[in-house]
Amino acid sequence: MASRSRRKQRWCPQPLTPLMEGPDFGMEDHQGNKKESSWEIIREWFRIQRNVDSLSSSPMSLYGPHIPPAQHQDLRLLLGVLGCPLAPIPISNNPVSTLHIKDIPLETSTAYYIIQQYLAAAGCLKQQRCAKNMYASGMVKLIRCETEISTGKNVKTMGSRTGENGCFVLWRMSPEMWSLELAVAGNKVVAGSDGKIVWRHTPWLGTHAAKGPQRPLRRIIQGLDPKSTAGLFGKAQCLGEKRIGEDACFVLKVAADREAVMERNEGPAEVIRHVLYGYFSQRSGLLIYMEDSHLTRVHSEGDTIYWETTIGSSIGDYRDVDGLLIAHQGRTVATVFRFGDTSMEHTRTRMEELWTINDVVFDVPGLSTDSFIPPADIFHTISP
């Protein structure tokens, strides 16, 4: 079984650094040496895009000798941003079905009603018992980045739309306990949560742990687990209506609490907000589009730079799996926007993911909490 083979896998010890959701800003370790984190991938990608010609003869990296350096960074950026992003907020501890709509604002009570319709449309209200666990596998295609660089006077667009194919396997035992393996172009990203620690491992950064409160994997709430999605919008407000393609939708908004956002600050980087929007079809009651926006402010050498990451996912091809409607296909577009307080310059990078679910199984025999144990170096670097 795949879960058993994962338990036997040995990880090379790596320094534990925070799992961040944007570009790095030259953090230093205890010895004063610069260390690379997940956000630095984006900054390095911008640098290489400006100097593609001068880097054409650089030595080969872990991606092999036949891929140009700019494509190396493309793949790292794609996997860093779209590989295994987390949801903006934790799942509400209070089940949606137990909320009382008396004496609450109209926007909140309307959102409650929409979520109840969503649970009914997905088949959750008919189920007599909850599944103990879930397995899902699928295919992905990550499409390389396109970057728009503006100097205030002119705009230059670079990059191509070539893509890399891959696959993923997801195991889940509860909203807080999950494991994901994603392999693209010969490189693998592994992430997981044991209910206490959320972590990620990449070939170029080693093992990282997420800061802040427990948040679910974004892929899980993209139509794979309707109850977790409903719990995510447990405190949402209804903003009104909007058309997505041919569907008229109700728009729900939920924002991360200020305290939870502050827990994710790191060094000179300050997370300002993280907001999630859900678009629920008025015709089917199902979630068909989801978008979150993450804004970080960075103070560095007297300058203030903002990084905004927006990830929007179209969700569709719902099919019945053991009485539940599960989304089997979707498209995600991520945009990373860099701008300053005073300068007219900005940089905008766009990337895409196409995903398809091949198999979904509930109540997998033999799956236990042992399958979600983090790598050993997590425990060596986290103090009790």
Short mmCIF file of C-alpha atoms in Angstrom, two decimals:
data_model
loop_
_atom_site.label_atom_id
_atom_site.label_comp_id
_atom_site.label_asym_id
_atom_site.label_seq_id
_atom_site.Cartn_x
_atom_site.Cartn_y
_atom_site.Cartn_z
CA MET A 1 0.00 0.00 0.00
CA ALA A 2 1.17 3.52 -0.83
CA SER A 3 0.67 4.72 2.75
CA ARG A 4 2.93 1.96 4.05
CA SER A 5 5.69 2.82 1.60
CA ARG A 6 5.54 6.46 2.69
CA ARG A 7 6.09 5.45 6.30
CA LYS A 8 9.25 3.61 5.30
CA GLN A 9 10.64 6.54 3.33
CA ARG A 10 13.66 8.25 4.89
CA TRP A 11 13.96 12.00 4.62
CA CYS A 12 17.31 13.82 4.56
CA PRO A 13 17.48 16.25 7.49
CA GLN A 14 16.78 19.83 6.40
CA PRO A 15 16.51 23.04 8.43
CA LEU A 16 12.89 23.78 9.24
CA THR A 17 11.80 27.14 7.86
CA PRO A 18 8.26 28.57 7.74
CA LEU A 19 6.01 27.61 4.85
CA MET A 20 5.29 31.01 3.32
CA GLU A 21 2.83 32.07 0.62
CA GLY A 22 4.73 34.67 -1.38
CA PRO A 23 8.23 35.90 -2.20
CA ASP A 24 11.09 35.86 0.30
CA PHE A 25 13.00 38.94 1.30
CA GLY A 26 16.55 37.83 2.09
CA MET A 27 16.03 36.19 5.49
CA GLU A 28 19.19 35.07 7.25
CA ASP A 29 19.98 32.09 9.39
CA HIS A 30 21.74 32.11 12.75
CA GLN A 31 25.16 32.08 11.06
CA GLY A 32 24.29 35.14 9.00
CA ASN A 33 24.16 33.20 5.74
CA LYS A 34 21.30 33.79 3.37
CA LYS A 35 18.91 30.87 3.17
CA GLU A 36 16.33 30.11 0.53
CA SER A 37 12.65 29.83 1.36
CA SER A 38 9.55 29.25 -0.74
CA TRP A 39 8.94 32.94 -1.43
CA GLU A 40 12.45 33.46 -2.78
CA ILE A 41 11.52 31.29 -5.76
CA ILE A 42 9.32 34.09 -7.09
CA ARG A 43 11.95 36.77 -6.65
CA GLU A 44 14.58 34.61 -8.38
CA TRP A 45 12.14 33.90 -11.21
CA PHE A 46 11.71 37.62 -11.85
CA ARG A 47 15.50 38.10 -11.86
CA ILE A 48 16.06 35.30 -14.37
CA GLN A 49 13.31 36.54 -16.66
CA ARG A 50 15.13 39.87 -16.95
CA ASN A 51 18.43 38.13 -17.72
CA VAL A 52 17.48 35.08 -19.78
CA ASP A 53 20.13 35.67 -22.43
CA SER A 54 23.01 36.07 -20.00
CA LEU A 55 21.99 32.90 -18.14
CA SER A 56 21.66 30.66 -21.16
CA SER A 57 25.02 29.05 -20.47
CA SER A 58 24.58 28.48 -16.73
CA PRO A 59 25.28 24.96 -15.39
CA MET A 60 22.55 22.38 -15.23
CA SER A 61 20.44 22.07 -12.08
CA LEU A 62 18.35 19.35 -10.52
CA TYR A 63 15.93 19.53 -13.48
CA GLY A 64 18.42 18.10 -15.95
CA PRO A 65 20.77 19.41 -18.64
CA HIS A 66 18.24 19.92 -21.43
CA ILE A 67 15.94 22.46 -19.72
CA PRO A 68 16.98 26.14 -19.90
CA PRO A 69 17.51 27.98 -16.58
CA ALA A 70 14.38 30.11 -17.02
CA GLN A 71 12.30 26.92 -17.32
CA HIS A 72 13.94 25.58 -14.16
CA GLN A 73 12.63 28.58 -12.28
CA ASP A 74 9.27 28.35 -14.07
CA LEU A 75 8.74 24.86 -12.72
CA ARG A 76 9.85 25.79 -9.22
CA LEU A 77 7.50 28.76 -9.20
CA LEU A 78 4.61 26.68 -10.55
CA LEU A 79 5.11 23.98 -7.93
CA GLY A 80 5.67 26.53 -5.18
CA VAL A 81 2.46 28.46 -5.83
CA LEU A 82 0.13 25.81 -7.28
CA GLY A 83 1.62 22.60 -5.87
CA CYS A 84 -0.18 22.47 -2.54
CA PRO A 85 -1.56 25.84 -1.42
CA LEU A 86 -3.61 25.98 1.78
CA ALA A 87 -7.06 27.48 2.24
CA PRO A 88 -7.10 31.07 3.54
CA ILE A 89 -8.80 30.23 6.83
CA PRO A 90 -9.35 27.27 9.15
CA ILE A 91 -12.53 25.22 8.91
CA SER A 92 -15.09 26.49 11.41
CA ASN A 93 -15.33 24.43 14.60
CA ASN A 94 -19.09 24.93 14.65
CA PRO A 95 -20.87 22.79 12.03
CA VAL A 96 -23.03 24.83 9.68
CA SER A 97 -26.09 22.77 10.60
CA THR A 98 -25.90 23.93 14.25
CA LEU A 99 -25.86 27.68 13.55
CA HIS A 100 -28.86 29.73 14.62
CA ILE A 101 -30.01 32.41 12.20
CA LYS A 102 -32.05 34.37 14.74
CA ASP A 103 -30.70 37.85 15.53
CA ILE A 104 -27.84 37.67 13.01
CA PRO A 105 -27.27 40.05 10.06
CA LEU A 106 -29.19 39.42 6.85
CA GLU A 107 -25.96 38.87 4.89
CA THR A 108 -24.93 36.11 7.30
CA SER A 109 -28.33 34.40 7.42
CA THR A 110 -28.52 34.48 3.62
CA ALA A 111 -25.09 32.84 3.41
CA TYR A 112 -26.26 30.20 5.89
CA TYR A 113 -29.24 29.40 3.67
CA ILE A 114 -27.02 29.17 0.54
CA ILE A 115 -24.64 26.77 2.32
CA GLN A 116 -27.57 24.61 3.39
CA GLN A 117 -28.69 24.45 -0.24
CA TYR A 118 -25.14 23.54 -1.25
CA LEU A 119 -25.01 20.66 1.27
CA ALA A 120 -28.38 19.41 0.02
CA ALA A 121 -27.34 19.66 -3.64
CA ALA A 122 -24.10 17.77 -2.95
CA GLY A 123 -25.99 14.97 -1.17
CA CYS A 124 -24.55 15.57 2.30
CA LEU A 125 -27.92 15.91 4.02
CA LYS A 126 -29.04 12.46 2.81
CA GLN A 127 -26.04 10.62 4.19
CA GLN A 128 -26.69 8.72 7.38
CA ARG A 129 -23.01 8.47 8.34
CA CYS A 130 -19.79 10.28 7.59
CA ALA A 131 -16.97 8.62 5.69
CA LYS A 132 -13.99 7.75 7.89
CA ASN A 133 -11.44 8.62 5.24
CA MET A 134 -10.98 9.38 1.56
CA TYR A 135 -8.54 8.60 -1.26
CA ALA A 136 -8.35 10.59 -4.49
CA SER A 137 -5.98 10.52 -7.45
CA GLY A 138 -5.79 12.61 -10.57
CA MET A 139 -3.80 14.29 -13.30
CA VAL A 140 -2.55 17.87 -13.53
CA LYS A 141 -1.05 20.07 -16.19
CA LEU A 142 0.92 23.09 -15.00
CA ILE A 143 1.20 25.79 -17.64
CA ARG A 144 4.30 27.94 -17.56
CA CYS A 145 4.32 31.52 -16.46
CA GLU A 146 3.64 34.68 -18.40
CA THR A 147 5.04 37.85 -16.87
CA GLU A 148 4.09 41.46 -17.48
CA ILE A 149 6.75 43.99 -16.42
CA SER A 150 5.80 47.67 -16.38
CA THR A 151 8.35 50.45 -15.95
CA GLY A 152 5.68 53.15 -15.83
CA LYS A 153 6.30 54.13 -19.45
CA ASN A 154 6.02 50.83 -21.28
CA VAL A 155 4.92 47.27 -20.60
CA LYS A 156 6.86 44.15 -21.61
CA THR A 157 5.35 40.67 -21.65
CA MET A 158 7.57 37.58 -21.48
CA GLY A 159 7.15 33.84 -21.14
CA SER A 160 5.38 31.07 -23.01
CA ARG A 161 2.37 28.83 -22.44
CA THR A 162 4.18 25.51 -22.59
CA GLY A 163 3.15 23.10 -19.85
CA GLU A 164 4.26 20.13 -17.79
CA ASN A 165 2.07 17.10 -17.08
CA GLY A 166 1.91 15.34 -13.75
CA CYS A 167 -0.21 13.38 -11.32
CA PHE A 168 -1.18 13.47 -7.65
CA VAL A 169 -2.43 11.21 -4.89
CA LEU A 170 -4.37 12.52 -1.90
CA TRP A 171 -5.22 10.74 1.35
CA ARG A 172 -7.51 12.31 3.95
CA MET A 173 -8.77 11.12 7.33
CA SER A 174 -10.27 14.36 8.68
CA PRO A 175 -10.28 18.03 7.67
CA GLU A 176 -7.08 18.43 9.72
CA MET A 177 -5.37 15.18 8.71
CA TRP A 178 -4.28 14.74 5.08
CA SER A 179 -1.37 13.77 2.84
CA LEU A 180 -0.61 14.83 -0.74
CA GLU A 181 2.01 13.66 -3.24
CA LEU A 182 2.32 15.64 -6.47
CA ALA A 183 4.77 14.61 -9.23
CA VAL A 184 5.40 16.90 -12.22
CA ALA A 185 8.21 16.67 -14.80
CA GLY A 186 10.23 14.25 -12.67
CA ASN A 187 9.97 16.35 -9.51
CA LYS A 188 7.83 15.59 -6.49
CA VAL A 189 6.24 17.84 -3.89
CA VAL A 190 4.96 16.13 -0.75
CA ALA A 191 2.76 17.83 1.85
CA GLY A 192 0.74 16.72 4.80
CA SER A 193 -0.83 17.42 8.16
CA ASP A 194 -1.18 15.24 11.24
CA GLY A 195 -3.75 17.56 12.81
CA LYS A 196 -1.09 19.63 14.58
CA ILE A 197 1.63 20.39 12.03
CA VAL A 198 1.17 21.34 8.37
CA TRP A 199 4.35 20.70 6.39
CA ARG A 200 5.69 20.55 2.85
CA HIS A 201 8.78 18.98 1.26
CA THR A 202 10.30 20.04 -2.08
CA PRO A 203 13.58 18.90 -3.67
CA TRP A 204 15.04 22.43 -3.57
CA LEU A 205 13.85 23.64 -0.13
CA GLY A 206 13.64 20.51 1.99
CA THR A 207 10.94 20.39 4.67
CA HIS A 208 8.93 23.44 5.70
CA ALA A 209 6.27 23.92 8.37
CA ALA A 210 3.30 26.27 8.03
CA LYS A 211 2.87 29.13 10.45
CA GLY A 212 -0.44 30.12 11.99
CA PRO A 213 -3.59 28.10 12.68
CA GLN A 214 -4.46 24.80 11.03
CA ARG A 215 -5.77 25.35 7.50
CA PRO A 216 -7.01 22.67 5.09
CA LEU A 217 -5.43 21.88 1.75
CA ARG A 218 -6.99 23.97 -0.99
CA ARG A 219 -7.37 20.96 -3.29
CA ILE A 220 -9.66 19.29 -0.74
CA ILE A 221 -12.15 22.17 -0.75
CA GLN A 222 -12.26 22.34 -4.57
CA GLY A 223 -15.30 20.07 -4.66
CA LEU A 224 -13.64 16.95 -3.19
CA ASP A 225 -15.14 17.30 0.29
CA PRO A 226 -18.42 19.29 0.34
CA LYS A 227 -18.69 19.22 4.14
CA SER A 228 -15.23 20.75 4.59
CA THR A 229 -16.09 23.40 1.99
CA ALA A 230 -19.32 24.20 3.84
CA GLY A 231 -17.39 24.46 7.11
CA LEU A 232 -15.00 26.90 5.49
CA PHE A 233 -17.91 29.24 4.68
CA GLY A 234 -19.50 28.79 8.11
CA LYS A 235 -18.96 32.48 8.96
CA ALA A 236 -19.41 33.88 5.47
CA GLN A 237 -21.47 36.82 4.29
CA CYS A 238 -23.49 37.00 1.08
CA LEU A 239 -22.34 39.88 -1.12
CA GLY A 240 -25.05 39.50 -3.75
CA GLU A 241 -25.14 37.90 -7.18
CA LYS A 242 -22.72 37.62 -10.10
CA ARG A 243 -22.66 35.69 -13.36
CA ILE A 244 -19.86 33.17 -13.95
CA GLY A 245 -20.04 32.04 -17.57
CA GLU A 246 -23.63 30.95 -18.14
CA ASP A 247 -24.42 30.52 -14.43
CA ALA A 248 -25.98 33.13 -12.17
CA CYS A 249 -24.28 32.70 -8.79
CA PHE A 250 -24.59 33.79 -5.19
CA VAL A 251 -21.29 35.27 -3.98
CA LEU A 252 -20.14 34.43 -0.45
CA LYS A 253 -17.17 36.09 1.25
CA VAL A 254 -15.19 35.01 4.30
CA ALA A 255 -12.00 36.65 5.60
CA ALA A 256 -9.25 35.36 7.86
CA ASP A 257 -9.37 36.81 11.39
CA ARG A 258 -6.83 39.50 12.13
CA GLU A 259 -5.25 37.41 14.90
CA ALA A 260 -4.87 34.42 12.58
CA VAL A 261 -3.32 36.62 9.88
CA MET A 262 -0.80 38.11 12.31
CA GLU A 263 0.36 34.62 13.32
CA ARG A 264 1.58 34.14 9.75
CA ASN A 265 3.88 37.21 9.76
CA GLU A 266 7.57 36.47 9.27
CA GLY A 267 10.46 38.92 9.60
CA PRO A 268 9.88 42.06 7.48
CA ALA A 269 6.83 40.46 5.81
CA GLU A 270 3.44 41.44 7.21
CA VAL A 271 0.33 39.63 6.00
CA ILE A 272 -2.37 42.27 5.63
CA ARG A 273 -5.35 40.18 4.61
CA HIS A 274 -6.45 36.85 3.16
CA VAL A 275 -9.99 36.71 1.76
CA LEU A 276 -11.96 33.86 0.18
CA TYR A 277 -14.89 34.20 -2.23
CA GLY A 278 -17.20 31.34 -3.18
CA TYR A 279 -19.56 31.40 -6.16
CA PHE A 280 -22.53 29.03 -5.78
CA SER A 281 -24.73 28.33 -8.79
CA GLN A 282 -28.34 29.42 -8.37
CA ARG A 283 -29.39 26.66 -10.76
CA SER A 284 -27.57 23.65 -9.24
CA GLY A 285 -26.67 24.93 -5.78
CA LEU A 286 -23.09 23.69 -6.25
CA LEU A 287 -19.79 25.57 -5.87
CA ILE A 288 -18.55 26.39 -9.39
CA TYR A 289 -15.87 29.02 -8.74
CA MET A 290 -13.64 29.92 -5.81
CA GLU A 291 -11.09 32.71 -5.47
CA ASP A 292 -8.83 33.84 -2.67
CA SER A 293 -6.62 36.91 -2.45
CA HIS A 294 -3.55 37.14 -0.22
CA LEU A 295 -1.80 40.51 0.33
CA THR A 296 1.59 40.91 2.03
CA ARG A 297 3.45 44.14 2.81
CA VAL A 298 7.25 44.09 3.03
CA HIS A 299 9.50 46.76 4.53
CA SER A 300 13.04 46.46 3.18
CA GLU A 301 15.83 49.09 3.16
CA GLY A 302 13.41 52.01 3.46
CA ASP A 303 11.13 50.76 0.67
CA THR A 304 7.67 49.26 1.00
CA ILE A 305 6.75 46.52 -1.49
CA TYR A 306 3.41 44.74 -1.75
CA TRP A 307 2.93 41.20 -3.03
CA GLU A 308 -0.61 40.10 -3.89
CA THR A 309 -1.30 36.47 -4.78
CA THR A 310 -4.72 35.68 -6.25
CA ILE A 311 -5.79 32.10 -6.96
CA GLY A 312 -9.07 31.45 -8.78
CA SER A 313 -10.45 27.97 -9.50
CA SER A 314 -13.27 26.96 -11.84
CA ILE A 315 -14.84 23.75 -10.52
CA GLY A 316 -17.06 21.38 -12.49
CA ASP A 317 -17.86 17.91 -13.83
CA TYR A 318 -19.67 16.84 -10.66
CA ARG A 319 -20.27 13.08 -10.48
CA ASP A 320 -21.99 10.86 -7.94
CA VAL A 321 -19.58 8.92 -5.69
CA ASP A 322 -21.35 6.87 -3.00
CA GLY A 323 -24.20 9.37 -2.85
CA LEU A 324 -22.05 12.52 -2.88
CA LEU A 325 -21.51 14.83 -5.84
CA ILE A 326 -17.75 15.22 -6.24
CA ALA A 327 -16.10 17.65 -8.70
CA HIS A 328 -13.88 15.77 -11.16
CA GLN A 329 -12.42 18.58 -13.22
CA GLY A 330 -11.26 22.16 -12.87
CA ARG A 331 -8.91 24.95 -13.88
CA THR A 332 -6.91 27.19 -11.57
CA VAL A 333 -5.33 30.50 -12.52
CA ALA A 334 -2.85 32.12 -10.13
CA THR A 335 -1.56 35.68 -10.40
CA VAL A 336 1.34 37.15 -8.43
CA PHE A 337 1.35 40.96 -8.51
CA ARG A 338 4.28 43.01 -7.17
CA PHE A 339 3.99 46.78 -6.70
CA GLY A 340 5.31 49.59 -4.51
CA ASP A 341 3.94 52.54 -2.57
CA THR A 342 5.28 55.25 -4.84
CA SER A 343 6.86 53.71 -7.93
CA MET A 344 4.86 53.23 -11.12
CA GLU A 345 6.70 49.98 -11.76
CA HIS A 346 4.95 46.68 -11.23
CA THR A 347 5.36 43.04 -12.16
CA ARG A 348 2.50 40.62 -12.75
CA THR A 349 3.04 36.88 -13.23
CA ARG A 350 0.30 34.49 -14.37
CA MET A 351 0.29 30.68 -14.22
CA GLU A 352 -2.32 27.96 -14.70
CA GLU A 353 -3.21 24.47 -13.57
CA LEU A 354 -5.62 22.08 -15.26
CA TRP A 355 -6.67 19.17 -13.03
CA THR A 356 -8.75 16.06 -13.45
CA ILE A 357 -9.84 13.55 -10.82
CA ASN A 358 -9.52 9.94 -11.97
CA ASP A 359 -10.55 8.06 -8.84
CA VAL A 360 -12.26 8.78 -5.51
CA VAL A 361 -12.74 6.13 -2.82
CA PHE A 362 -14.27 6.55 0.63
CA ASP A 363 -13.58 4.39 3.70
CA VAL A 364 -10.29 2.89 2.51
CA PRO A 365 -9.54 -0.22 4.63
CA GLY A 366 -6.37 -0.10 6.71
CA LEU A 367 -5.77 3.65 6.50
CA SER A 368 -4.72 4.88 9.94
CA THR A 369 -3.22 7.92 11.64
CA ASP A 370 0.24 6.39 11.10
CA SER A 371 -0.08 7.33 7.43
CA PHE A 372 0.00 11.04 8.33
CA ILE A 373 3.12 11.17 10.52
CA PRO A 374 5.34 14.10 9.44
CA PRO A 375 8.98 13.58 8.39
CA ALA A 376 11.39 12.90 11.26
CA ASP A 377 13.28 16.17 10.87
CA ILE A 378 10.11 18.08 11.79
CA PHE A 379 10.34 16.67 15.31
CA HIS A 380 14.08 17.27 15.55
CA THR A 381 13.67 20.98 14.84
CA ILE A 382 10.44 21.80 16.69
CA SER A 383 10.84 22.23 20.43
CA PRO A 384 8.16 20.67 22.65
#
